Amino acid sequence: MIPQETINSFHSIRIRIYSFIDLLRHNLQLLKYYLLMNSAYLLLSIYIYNTADIGSTLDKISLKGRIITIWLLINALIIFLFGYGIQNLNCKKAFEKIGFKNKVDVYPILIKKTTCNNSVTLTFHSSGIPYDIWEDNILKLENVLNVTISEITTGNSDAIIIIKGYSGKYNWNKPIAWDATYLPADSELIVGQSVGGNLYCDLNTYAHILIGGMTGSGKTILLKQFVLQCIVKKYQVYIADFKQGVDYSNTWRNKCTFLTNRNVVLNHLKAITKELDNRLALFSKYNCKDIDSFNQFIDGDIDRIIFACDELAELLDTTGMDKEEKSVVKEIEGNISKIARLGRAVGIHLILATQRPDADVLNGQIKSNMTYRLCGRSNEVLSRIILDSTDAAKLIPNDAKGVFINQDGIRIKGFNIHNDDLEISLNATVN
């Protein structure tokens, strides 16, 4: 019976050879040099063999053996050096520190490493370690590989694991100033900066945005970041804010509509859902599937509508209310549900922020349609409510503000938005 260590060694050699072959396929210059080297060695071997003073058949076999052995050693060295052999040894030592291996003690094998500025991409053969295990050990992997991970994905097969991230430790506490040049075009909103660069949300794909997190996690600033972009894009923006808009300057209040009590909120939501019905009928009449196709082929004057709420619990929590007040809340909830279900195609969107999006605040129908979700600093219960996972509790530092993780497990840092940023952004788009 072959020892398991021998099998593991052959497995590693096989993967290393495949890695080198793949490298040659994608690097024609290296392939050219490799073929030249082997051709030169072949010619040199023929010359040595023909000019050598060989007395017997045994001597000929011995010389051929030495020539082949040297050729194998040279190729093994090349494969080791250019097939990421040294980097793989470092990775193996890192995995040994955290016991990251499969059931037969085989560690993942580095196949490829690419870097660009501070970004790094590591491609591993998983050695049978499931994708979920990689996801569950992100923090440990970051520590031993000295990489801040932005995402872990699979390659062409489940056996290939690709880690993308930032080389070194990313400073999540460093504030990022807003710049008007960050503003994306069309239906996209910038969510923030991940370790892999700016991250965007397309309202055509993710119609509604849910922001959650503990007090002080930066929900209001992130909501403000989205609202700023919507105003600059000339969307119609309505903000349910029972703090009377104290977080916003006059420029903001003049560019969007603040709704400061439930009755006002209800009246405007009724008007928005009526507009939703009108748009559905209009798009059907002209056989347009969504707002972009209608504006492109029929009439370019229909704006997107945004209904934003800074703290959803203030709007929908019925604790301590009388029957009449509960009736108003029920109507508000019904209108929000309708927008959540039908708003995407007609360009009517929800951006809702809350500290506690449980069933008492956010019913299942609304929550299931909030397809883009962001969770800031939180405990495991809150993280699971928002993301259906505990990623926010595990991956966001306790002292972090403005750091969120989305439904795909990507961490982002929101921008440090000030009231003056709106006017600066508006002027930049005019110029």
CSV table of C-alpha atoms in Angstrom, one decimal, residues 224 227-228 231 239 241 244-258 417-424 426:
chain,number,residue,atom,x,y,z
A,224,LYS,CA,-27.2,60.3,2.8
A,227,VAL,CA,-29.7,60.3,-1.4
A,228,LEU,CA,-27.0,62.7,-2.7
A,231,ILE,CA,-30.6,64.2,-6.2
A,239,ILE,CA,-37.3,61.1,2.8
A,241,ASP,CA,-37.4,61.5,8.6
A,244,GLN,CA,-37.4,67.0,11.0
A,245,GLY,CA,-34.4,66.8,8.6
A,246,VAL,CA,-31.9,68.1,11.2
A,247,ASP,CA,-29.1,66.1,9.6
A,248,TYR,CA,-29.6,67.9,6.3
A,249,SER,CA,-28.8,71.5,5.2
A,250,ASN,CA,-31.2,73.8,3.3
A,251,THR,CA,-29.7,72.7,0.0
A,252,TRP,CA,-30.8,69.1,0.7
A,253,ARG,CA,-34.2,70.2,1.9
A,254,ASN,CA,-34.8,72.3,-1.2
A,255,LYS,CA,-33.8,69.4,-3.5
A,256,CYS,CA,-36.0,66.7,-2.0
A,257,THR,CA,-39.2,66.3,0.0
A,258,PHE,CA,-39.0,65.6,3.7
A,417,ILE,CA,-20.6,62.7,3.4
A,418,HIS,CA,-20.9,66.4,4.5
A,419,ASN,CA,-23.8,68.7,3.7
A,420,ASP,CA,-21.5,70.8,1.4
A,421,ASP,CA,-20.9,67.7,-0.8
A,422,LEU,CA,-24.3,68.0,-2.4
A,423,GLU,CA,-23.8,71.5,-3.7
A,424,ILE,CA,-20.3,70.7,-4.9
A,426,LEU,CA,-24.4,69.6,-8.3
